[in-house]
Structure formats: structure tokens, C-alpha cells
Amino acid sequence: LEADTVMLECTFLDERKALADARAGGHVHMTDLLPRAGLFKGKRVVLSHFSQIYHEDEIEPLLDRFREASGAAEVWAFPMAWRTRDQ
């Protein structure tokens, strides 16, 4: 995958949601992406559509595993909508 930018959803980022549950709902789990991370060779990968179970300050650290495994120069998080810790 050598496009300048690849954008895809990655709704679930850790064990708080099982891979089977993510697939049952038609969503991508980080577990799906990690084995393929090295295939992304373009300038950037933009991951989006994160579950509301994650708070804004959790997203970037949870993407570090993908950043380390990816061949992309940049890995961005594109937040759709966030809730605050008080919600």
C-alpha cells in the first residue's frame, strides 16, 4: 500500500473489546492491523472512527504499537467525536 495517504477505521484498539465482537459489528480491531502494518509504505496512515469506550487522551498512546510496526512515515488519529472524562 504505497498511496500517499491511507485512511481507514480502527474502532477498537485494545482488549477492552474482543476481536470477535469487533468483527461481529463490522469493525476493524487493532489486532487486525498489526500483522499487516508493515504493508503501509506511504507517507501517512490516518486511523479514525474510534469507539466511545476510549477517551481522547488514550488514543495516541494506543496507536504507538501500530506506529512502531508500520512502514508509513506518519500515523495520525482522526477523532470523530469525543466525550469527556465526566461523561
PDB file of N, CA and C in Angstrom:
ATOM      1  N   LEU A   1       0.847  -1.176   0.000  1.00  0.00           N
ATOM      2  CA  LEU A   1       0.000   0.000   0.000  1.00  0.00           C
ATOM      3  C   LEU A   1       0.891   1.237   0.000  1.00  0.00           C
ATOM      4  N   GLU A   2       1.068   1.804  -1.170  1.00  0.00           N
ATOM      5  CA  GLU A   2       2.009   2.910  -1.306  1.00  0.00           C
ATOM      6  C   GLU A   2       1.341   4.235  -1.644  1.00  0.00           C
ATOM      7  N   ALA A   3       0.056   4.368  -1.399  1.00  0.00           N
ATOM      8  CA  ALA A   3      -0.620   5.645  -1.604  1.00  0.00           C
ATOM      9  C   ALA A   3      -0.051   6.672  -0.635  1.00  0.00           C
ATOM     10  N   ASP A   4      -0.099   7.949  -1.025  1.00  0.00           N
ATOM     11  CA  ASP A   4       0.391   8.990  -0.120  1.00  0.00           C
ATOM     12  C   ASP A   4      -0.305   8.928   1.227  1.00  0.00           C
ATOM     13  N   THR A   5      -1.630   8.760   1.193  1.00  0.00           N
ATOM     14  CA  THR A   5      -2.417   8.697   2.428  1.00  0.00           C
ATOM     15  C   THR A   5      -3.408   7.546   2.342  1.00  0.00           C
ATOM     16  N   VAL A   6      -3.428   6.731   3.373  1.00  0.00           N
ATOM     17  CA  VAL A   6      -4.423   5.673   3.508  1.00  0.00           C
ATOM     18  C   VAL A   6      -5.226   5.996   4.762  1.00  0.00           C
ATOM     19  N   MET A   7      -6.551   6.056   4.590  1.00  0.00           N
ATOM     20  CA  MET A   7      -7.420   6.346   5.731  1.00  0.00           C
ATOM     21  C   MET A   7      -8.338   5.159   5.942  1.00  0.00           C
ATOM     22  N   LEU A   8      -8.390   4.675   7.174  1.00  0.00           N
ATOM     23  CA  LEU A   8      -9.280   3.567   7.482  1.00  0.00           C
ATOM     24  C   LEU A   8      -9.737   3.643   8.925  1.00  0.00           C
ATOM     25  N   GLU A   9     -10.836   2.976   9.165  1.00  0.00           N
ATOM     26  CA  GLU A   9     -11.348   2.946  10.530  1.00  0.00           C
ATOM     27  C   GLU A   9     -10.622   1.885  11.333  1.00  0.00           C
ATOM     28  N   CYS A  10     -10.489   2.165  12.599  1.00  0.00           N
ATOM     29  CA  CYS A  10      -9.940   1.200  13.546  1.00  0.00           C
ATOM     30  C   CYS A  10     -10.673   1.461  14.855  1.00  0.00           C
ATOM     31  N   THR A  11     -11.849   0.912  14.951  1.00  0.00           N
ATOM     32  CA  THR A  11     -12.746   1.251  16.048  1.00  0.00           C
ATOM     33  C   THR A  11     -12.230   0.808  17.410  1.00  0.00           C
ATOM     34  N   PHE A  12     -11.617  -0.364  17.457  1.00  0.00           N
ATOM     35  CA  PHE A  12     -11.183  -0.907  18.746  1.00  0.00           C
ATOM     36  C   PHE A  12      -9.676  -1.079  18.772  1.00  0.00           C
ATOM     37  N   LEU A  13      -9.067  -0.628  19.855  1.00  0.00           N
ATOM     38  CA  LEU A  13      -7.614  -0.506  19.924  1.00  0.00           C
ATOM     39  C   LEU A  13      -6.949  -1.420  20.942  1.00  0.00           C
ATOM     40  N   ASP A  14      -7.712  -2.066  21.784  1.00  0.00           N
ATOM     41  CA  ASP A  14      -7.106  -2.912  22.812  1.00  0.00           C
ATOM     42  C   ASP A  14      -8.077  -3.998  23.259  1.00  0.00           C
ATOM     43  N   GLU A  15      -7.740  -4.667  24.340  1.00  0.00           N
ATOM     44  CA  GLU A  15      -8.502  -5.829  24.801  1.00  0.00           C
ATOM     45  C   GLU A  15      -9.849  -5.482  25.427  1.00  0.00           C
ATOM     46  N   ARG A  16     -10.186  -4.214  25.527  1.00  0.00           N
ATOM     47  CA  ARG A  16     -11.496  -3.872  26.081  1.00  0.00           C
ATOM     48  C   ARG A  16     -12.638  -4.373  25.198  1.00  0.00           C
ATOM     49  N   LYS A  17     -12.347  -4.631  23.945  1.00  0.00           N
ATOM     50  CA  LYS A  17     -13.325  -5.222  23.030  1.00  0.00           C
ATOM     51  C   LYS A  17     -12.644  -6.379  22.330  1.00  0.00           C
ATOM     52  N   ALA A  18     -13.249  -7.537  22.384  1.00  0.00           N
ATOM     53  CA  ALA A  18     -12.682  -8.733  21.766  1.00  0.00           C
ATOM     54  C   ALA A  18     -12.711  -8.614  20.242  1.00  0.00           C
ATOM     55  N   LEU A  19     -11.737  -9.222  19.603  1.00  0.00           N
ATOM     56  CA  LEU A  19     -11.664  -9.229  18.144  1.00  0.00           C
ATOM     57  C   LEU A  19     -12.948  -9.791  17.538  1.00  0.00           C
ATOM     58  N   ALA A  20     -13.458 -10.882  18.089  1.00  0.00           N
ATOM     59  CA  ALA A  20     -14.688 -11.492  17.559  1.00  0.00           C
ATOM     60  C   ALA A  20     -15.869 -10.530  17.658  1.00  0.00           C
ATOM     61  N   ASP A  21     -15.949  -9.772  18.732  1.00  0.00           N
ATOM     62  CA  ASP A  21     -17.036  -8.801  18.888  1.00  0.00           C
ATOM     63  C   ASP A  21     -16.900  -7.668  17.881  1.00  0.00           C
ATOM     64  N   ALA A  22     -15.666  -7.215  17.651  1.00  0.00           N
ATOM     65  CA  ALA A  22     -15.434  -6.167  16.662  1.00  0.00           C
ATOM     66  C   ALA A  22     -15.864  -6.637  15.279  1.00  0.00           C
ATOM     67  N   ARG A  23     -15.470  -7.829  14.925  1.00  0.00           N
ATOM     68  CA  ARG A  23     -15.846  -8.380  13.611  1.00  0.00           C
ATOM     69  C   ARG A  23     -17.349  -8.568  13.489  1.00  0.00           C
ATOM     70  N   ALA A  24     -17.986  -9.021  14.559  1.00  0.00           N
ATOM     71  CA  ALA A  24     -19.439  -9.215  14.535  1.00  0.00           C
ATOM     72  C   ALA A  24     -20.161  -7.898  14.249  1.00  0.00           C
ATOM     73  N   GLY A  25     -19.584  -6.805  14.696  1.00  0.00           N
ATOM     74  CA  GLY A  25     -20.172  -5.485  14.455  1.00  0.00           C
ATOM     75  C   GLY A  25     -19.685  -4.833  13.174  1.00  0.00           C
ATOM     76  N   GLY A  26     -18.844  -5.540  12.411  1.00  0.00           N
ATOM     77  CA  GLY A  26     -18.347  -4.988  11.151  1.00  0.00           C
ATOM     78  C   GLY A  26     -17.258  -3.946  11.327  1.00  0.00           C
ATOM     79  N   HIS A  27     -16.524  -4.006  12.442  1.00  0.00           N
ATOM     80  CA  HIS A  27     -15.482  -3.026  12.729  1.00  0.00           C
ATOM     81  C   HIS A  27     -14.089  -3.642  12.636  1.00  0.00           C
ATOM     82  N   VAL A  28     -13.109  -2.770  12.468  1.00  0.00           N
ATOM     83  CA  VAL A  28     -11.711  -3.184  12.445  1.00  0.00           C
ATOM     84  C   VAL A  28     -11.151  -3.041  13.859  1.00  0.00           C
ATOM     85  N   HIS A  29     -10.361  -4.008  14.268  1.00  0.00           N
ATOM     86  CA  HIS A  29      -9.693  -4.017  15.569  1.00  0.00           C
ATOM     87  C   HIS A  29      -8.193  -3.855  15.309  1.00  0.00           C
ATOM     88  N   MET A  30      -7.494  -3.221  16.226  1.00  0.00           N
ATOM     89  CA  MET A  30      -6.043  -3.069  16.081  1.00  0.00           C
ATOM     90  C   MET A  30      -5.373  -4.424  15.840  1.00  0.00           C
ATOM     91  N   THR A  31      -5.932  -5.476  16.420  1.00  0.00           N
ATOM     92  CA  THR A  31      -5.398  -6.820  16.220  1.00  0.00           C
ATOM     93  C   THR A  31      -5.431  -7.235  14.740  1.00  0.00           C
ATOM     94  N   ASP A  32      -6.389  -6.697  13.976  1.00  0.00           N
ATOM     95  CA  ASP A  32      -6.444  -6.944  12.537  1.00  0.00           C
ATOM     96  C   ASP A  32      -5.304  -6.242  11.805  1.00  0.00           C
ATOM     97  N   LEU A  33      -4.955  -5.056  12.264  1.00  0.00           N
ATOM     98  CA  LEU A  33      -3.986  -4.223  11.546  1.00  0.00           C
ATOM     99  C   LEU A  33      -2.527  -4.531  11.858  1.00  0.00           C
ATOM    100  N   LEU A  34      -2.235  -4.892  13.083  1.00  0.00           N
ATOM    101  CA  LEU A  34      -0.828  -5.054  13.468  1.00  0.00           C
ATOM    102  C   LEU A  34      -0.044  -6.028  12.586  1.00  0.00           C
ATOM    103  N   PRO A  35      -0.591  -7.203  12.238  1.00  0.00           N
ATOM    104  CA  PRO A  35       0.184  -8.107  11.388  1.00  0.00           C
ATOM    105  C   PRO A  35       0.410  -7.570   9.967  1.00  0.00           C
ATOM    106  N   ARG A  36      -0.378  -6.575   9.576  1.00  0.00           N
ATOM    107  CA  ARG A  36      -0.289  -6.000   8.236  1.00  0.00           C
ATOM    108  C   ARG A  36       0.346  -4.614   8.228  1.00  0.00           C
ATOM    109  N   ALA A  37       0.751  -4.139   9.370  1.00  0.00           N
ATOM    110  CA  ALA A  37       1.245  -2.762   9.498  1.00  0.00           C
ATOM    111  C   ALA A  37       2.421  -2.477   8.576  1.00  0.00           C
ATOM    112  N   GLY A  38       3.290  -3.436   8.380  1.00  0.00           N
ATOM    113  CA  GLY A  38       4.448  -3.235   7.522  1.00  0.00           C
ATOM    114  C   GLY A  38       4.108  -3.046   6.056  1.00  0.00           C
ATOM    115  N   LEU A  39       2.882  -3.347   5.667  1.00  0.00           N
ATOM    116  CA  LEU A  39       2.456  -3.172   4.278  1.00  0.00           C
ATOM    117  C   LEU A  39       2.183  -1.715   3.924  1.00  0.00           C
ATOM    118  N   PHE A  40       1.977  -0.877   4.934  1.00  0.00           N
ATOM    119  CA  PHE A  40       1.679   0.532   4.704  1.00  0.00           C
ATOM    120  C   PHE A  40       2.986   1.288   4.514  1.00  0.00           C
ATOM    121  N   LYS A  41       3.291   1.646   3.279  1.00  0.00           N
ATOM    122  CA  LYS A  41       4.585   2.241   2.964  1.00  0.00           C
ATOM    123  C   LYS A  41       4.488   3.685   2.493  1.00  0.00           C
ATOM    124  N   GLY A  42       3.294   4.249   2.487  1.00  0.00           N
ATOM    125  CA  GLY A  42       3.098   5.614   2.010  1.00  0.00           C
ATOM    126  C   GLY A  42       3.534   6.649   3.034  1.00  0.00           C
ATOM    127  N   LYS A  43       3.131   7.884   2.793  1.00  0.00           N
ATOM    128  CA  LYS A  43       3.511   8.990   3.672  1.00  0.00           C
ATOM    129  C   LYS A  43       2.795   8.945   5.007  1.00  0.00           C
ATOM    130  N   ARG A  44       1.504   8.562   4.966  1.00  0.00           N
ATOM    131  CA  ARG A  44       0.759   8.581   6.225  1.00  0.00           C
ATOM    132  C   ARG A  44      -0.396   7.592   6.203  1.00  0.00           C
ATOM    133  N   VAL A  45      -0.705   7.126   7.380  1.00  0.00           N
ATOM    134  CA  VAL A  45      -1.910   6.330   7.620  1.00  0.00           C
ATOM    135  C   VAL A  45      -2.747   7.124   8.609  1.00  0.00           C
ATOM    136  N   VAL A  46      -4.008   7.316   8.283  1.00  0.00           N
ATOM    137  CA  VAL A  46      -4.933   8.031   9.163  1.00  0.00           C
ATOM    138  C   VAL A  46      -5.950   7.020   9.662  1.00  0.00           C
ATOM    139  N   LEU A  47      -5.954   6.799  10.952  1.00  0.00           N
ATOM    140  CA  LEU A  47      -6.912   5.889  11.579  1.00  0.00           C
ATOM    141  C   LEU A  47      -8.030   6.716  12.203  1.00  0.00           C
ATOM    142  N   SER A  48      -9.251   6.223  12.089  1.00  0.00           N
ATOM    143  CA  SER A  48     -10.393   7.006  12.560  1.00  0.00           C
ATOM    144  C   SER A  48     -11.498   6.096  13.087  1.00  0.00           C
ATOM    145  N   HIS A  49     -12.605   6.724  13.483  1.00  0.00           N
ATOM    146  CA  HIS A  49     -13.830   6.054  13.920  1.00  0.00           C
ATOM    147  C   HIS A  49     -13.593   5.229  15.188  1.00  0.00           C
ATOM    148  N   PHE A  50     -12.948   5.852  16.163  1.00  0.00           N
ATOM    149  CA  PHE A  50     -12.639   5.162  17.412  1.00  0.00           C
ATOM    150  C   PHE A  50     -13.883   5.033  18.278  1.00  0.00           C
ATOM    151  N   SER A  51     -13.970   3.928  18.965  1.00  0.00           N
ATOM    152  CA  SER A  51     -15.090   3.679  19.860  1.00  0.00           C
ATOM    153  C   SER A  51     -15.131   4.712  20.985  1.00  0.00           C
ATOM    154  N   GLN A  52     -16.333   4.951  21.467  1.00  0.00           N
ATOM    155  CA  GLN A  52     -16.513   5.867  22.590  1.00  0.00           C
ATOM    156  C   GLN A  52     -16.017   5.283  23.908  1.00  0.00           C
ATOM    157  N   ILE A  53     -15.574   4.042  23.921  1.00  0.00           N
ATOM    158  CA  ILE A  53     -15.000   3.493  25.152  1.00  0.00           C
ATOM    159  C   ILE A  53     -13.634   4.113  25.427  1.00  0.00           C
ATOM    160  N   TYR A  54     -13.059   4.774  24.420  1.00  0.00           N
ATOM    161  CA  TYR A  54     -11.749   5.412  24.581  1.00  0.00           C
ATOM    162  C   TYR A  54     -11.920   6.911  24.791  1.00  0.00           C
ATOM    163  N   HIS A  55     -11.147   7.425  25.703  1.00  0.00           N
ATOM    164  CA  HIS A  55     -11.108   8.865  25.909  1.00  0.00           C
ATOM    165  C   HIS A  55     -10.006   9.451  25.033  1.00  0.00           C
ATOM    166  N   GLU A  56     -10.140  10.709  24.708  1.00  0.00           N
ATOM    167  CA  GLU A  56      -9.217  11.373  23.793  1.00  0.00           C
ATOM    168  C   GLU A  56      -7.755  11.157  24.168  1.00  0.00           C
ATOM    169  N   ASP A  57      -7.434  11.255  25.428  1.00  0.00           N
ATOM    170  CA  ASP A  57      -6.029  11.133  25.838  1.00  0.00           C
ATOM    171  C   ASP A  57      -5.506   9.693  25.787  1.00  0.00           C
ATOM    172  N   GLU A  58      -6.358   8.724  25.523  1.00  0.00           N
ATOM    173  CA  GLU A  58      -5.926   7.330  25.402  1.00  0.00           C
ATOM    174  C   GLU A  58      -5.547   6.941  23.970  1.00  0.00           C
ATOM    175  N   ILE A  59      -6.068   7.651  22.992  1.00  0.00           N
ATOM    176  CA  ILE A  59      -5.931   7.240  21.598  1.00  0.00           C
ATOM    177  C   ILE A  59      -4.475   7.211  21.135  1.00  0.00           C
ATOM    178  N   GLU A  60      -3.772   8.318  21.261  1.00  0.00           N
ATOM    179  CA  GLU A  60      -2.399   8.395  20.750  1.00  0.00           C
ATOM    180  C   GLU A  60      -1.488   7.306  21.330  1.00  0.00           C
ATOM    181  N   PRO A  61      -1.471   7.104  22.652  1.00  0.00           N
ATOM    182  CA  PRO A  61      -0.623   6.032  23.182  1.00  0.00           C
ATOM    183  C   PRO A  61      -1.004   4.643  22.668  1.00  0.00           C
ATOM    184  N   LEU A  62      -2.288   4.407  22.443  1.00  0.00           N
ATOM    185  CA  LEU A  62      -2.715   3.101  21.944  1.00  0.00           C
ATOM    186  C   LEU A  62      -2.317   2.882  20.485  1.00  0.00           C
ATOM    187  N   LEU A  63      -2.058   3.958  19.758  1.00  0.00           N
ATOM    188  CA  LEU A  63      -1.616   3.838  18.366  1.00  0.00           C
ATOM    189  C   LEU A  63      -0.117   3.602  18.246  1.00  0.00           C
ATOM    190  N   ASP A  64       0.614   3.728  19.327  1.00  0.00           N
ATOM    191  CA  ASP A  64       2.072   3.558  19.268  1.00  0.00           C
ATOM    192  C   ASP A  64       2.496   2.186  18.745  1.00  0.00           C
ATOM    193  N   ARG A  65       1.761   1.141  19.087  1.00  0.00           N
ATOM    194  CA  ARG A  65       2.105  -0.203  18.575  1.00  0.00           C
ATOM    195  C   ARG A  65       2.046  -0.235  17.049  1.00  0.00           C
ATOM    196  N   PHE A  66       1.037   0.416  16.490  1.00  0.00           N
ATOM    197  CA  PHE A  66       0.912   0.458  15.035  1.00  0.00           C
ATOM    198  C   PHE A  66       2.022   1.329  14.437  1.00  0.00           C
ATOM    199  N   ARG A  67       2.309   2.443  15.083  1.00  0.00           N
ATOM    200  CA  ARG A  67       3.388   3.314  14.595  1.00  0.00           C
ATOM    201  C   ARG A  67       4.716   2.556  14.513  1.00  0.00           C
ATOM    202  N   GLU A  68       5.018   1.801  15.538  1.00  0.00           N
ATOM    203  CA  GLU A  68       6.280   1.053  15.581  1.00  0.00           C
ATOM    204  C   GLU A  68       6.345  -0.028  14.508  1.00  0.00           C
ATOM    205  N   ALA A  69       5.220  -0.627  14.183  1.00  0.00           N
ATOM    206  CA  ALA A  69       5.189  -1.721  13.219  1.00  0.00           C
ATOM    207  C   ALA A  69       5.008  -1.250  11.778  1.00  0.00           C
ATOM    208  N   SER A  70       4.511  -0.038  11.599  1.00  0.00           N
ATOM    209  CA  SER A  70       4.149   0.454  10.276  1.00  0.00           C
ATOM    210  C   SER A  70       5.346   0.961   9.495  1.00  0.00           C
ATOM    211  N   GLY A  71       5.261   0.835   8.174  1.00  0.00           N
ATOM    212  CA  GLY A  71       6.260   1.417   7.287  1.00  0.00           C
ATOM    213  C   GLY A  71       5.910   2.839   6.888  1.00  0.00           C
ATOM    214  N   ALA A  72       4.752   3.331   7.322  1.00  0.00           N
ATOM    215  CA  ALA A  72       4.334   4.687   6.975  1.00  0.00           C
ATOM    216  C   ALA A  72       5.174   5.701   7.738  1.00  0.00           C
ATOM    217  N   ALA A  73       5.411   6.833   7.108  1.00  0.00           N
ATOM    218  CA  ALA A  73       6.192   7.886   7.750  1.00  0.00           C
ATOM    219  C   ALA A  73       5.436   8.502   8.929  1.00  0.00           C
ATOM    220  N   GLU A  74       4.116   8.603   8.795  1.00  0.00           N
ATOM    221  CA  GLU A  74       3.297   9.224   9.833  1.00  0.00           C
ATOM    222  C   GLU A  74       2.051   8.375  10.067  1.00  0.00           C
ATOM    223  N   VAL A  75       1.622   8.319  11.304  1.00  0.00           N
ATOM    224  CA  VAL A  75       0.354   7.679  11.651  1.00  0.00           C
ATOM    225  C   VAL A  75      -0.446   8.703  12.433  1.00  0.00           C
ATOM    226  N   TRP A  76      -1.584   9.057  11.902  1.00  0.00           N
ATOM    227  CA  TRP A  76      -2.433  10.075  12.511  1.00  0.00           C
ATOM    228  C   TRP A  76      -3.702   9.449  13.065  1.00  0.00           C
ATOM    229  N   ALA A  77      -4.224  10.071  14.111  1.00  0.00           N
ATOM    230  CA  ALA A  77      -5.553   9.737  14.626  1.00  0.00           C
ATOM    231  C   ALA A  77      -6.481  10.857  14.194  1.00  0.00           C
ATOM    232  N   PHE A  78      -7.590  10.486  13.597  1.00  0.00           N
ATOM    233  CA  PHE A  78      -8.591  11.474  13.201  1.00  0.00           C
ATOM    234  C   PHE A  78      -9.810  11.278  14.091  1.00  0.00           C
ATOM    235  N   PRO A  79      -9.956  12.099  15.131  1.00  0.00           N
ATOM    236  CA  PRO A  79     -11.097  11.922  16.040  1.00  0.00           C
ATOM    237  C   PRO A  79     -12.390  12.332  15.373  1.00  0.00           C
ATOM    238  N   MET A  80     -13.408  11.499  15.563  1.00  0.00           N
ATOM    239  CA  MET A  80     -14.726  11.803  15.020  1.00  0.00           C
ATOM    240  C   MET A  80     -15.505  12.686  16.001  1.00  0.00           C
ATOM    241  N   ALA A  81     -15.602  12.240  17.218  1.00  0.00           N
ATOM    242  CA  ALA A  81     -16.269  12.989  18.282  1.00  0.00           C
ATOM    243  C   ALA A  81     -15.769  12.416  19.590  1.00  0.00           C
ATOM    244  N   TRP A  82     -15.557  13.274  20.529  1.00  0.00           N
ATOM    245  CA  TRP A  82     -15.015  12.819  21.807  1.00  0.00           C
ATOM    246  C   TRP A  82     -15.978  13.094  22.926  1.00  0.00           C
ATOM    247  N   ARG A  83     -15.912  12.269  23.916  1.00  0.00           N
ATOM    248  CA  ARG A  83     -16.620  12.548  25.156  1.00  0.00           C
ATOM    249  C   ARG A  83     -15.565  12.938  26.187  1.00  0.00           C
ATOM    250  N   THR A  84     -15.970  13.606  27.190  1.00  0.00           N
ATOM    251  CA  THR A  84     -15.040  13.993  28.237  1.00  0.00           C
ATOM    252  C   THR A  84     -15.031  12.920  29.307  1.00  0.00           C
ATOM    253  N   ARG A  85     -14.063  12.984  30.186  1.00  0.00           N
ATOM    254  CA  ARG A  85     -13.988  12.012  31.281  1.00  0.00           C
ATOM    255  C   ARG A  85     -15.226  12.057  32.173  1.00  0.00           C
ATOM    256  N   ASP A  86     -15.912  13.200  32.201  1.00  0.00           N
ATOM    257  CA  ASP A  86     -17.081  13.337  33.066  1.00  0.00           C
ATOM    258  C   ASP A  86     -18.336  12.703  32.468  1.00  0.00           C
ATOM    259  N   GLN A  87     -18.292  12.319  31.205  1.00  0.00           N
ATOM    260  CA  GLN A  87     -19.484  11.753  30.561  1.00  0.00           C
ATOM    261  C   GLN A  87     -19.499  10.261  30.708  1.00  0.00           C
TER     262      GLN A  87
END
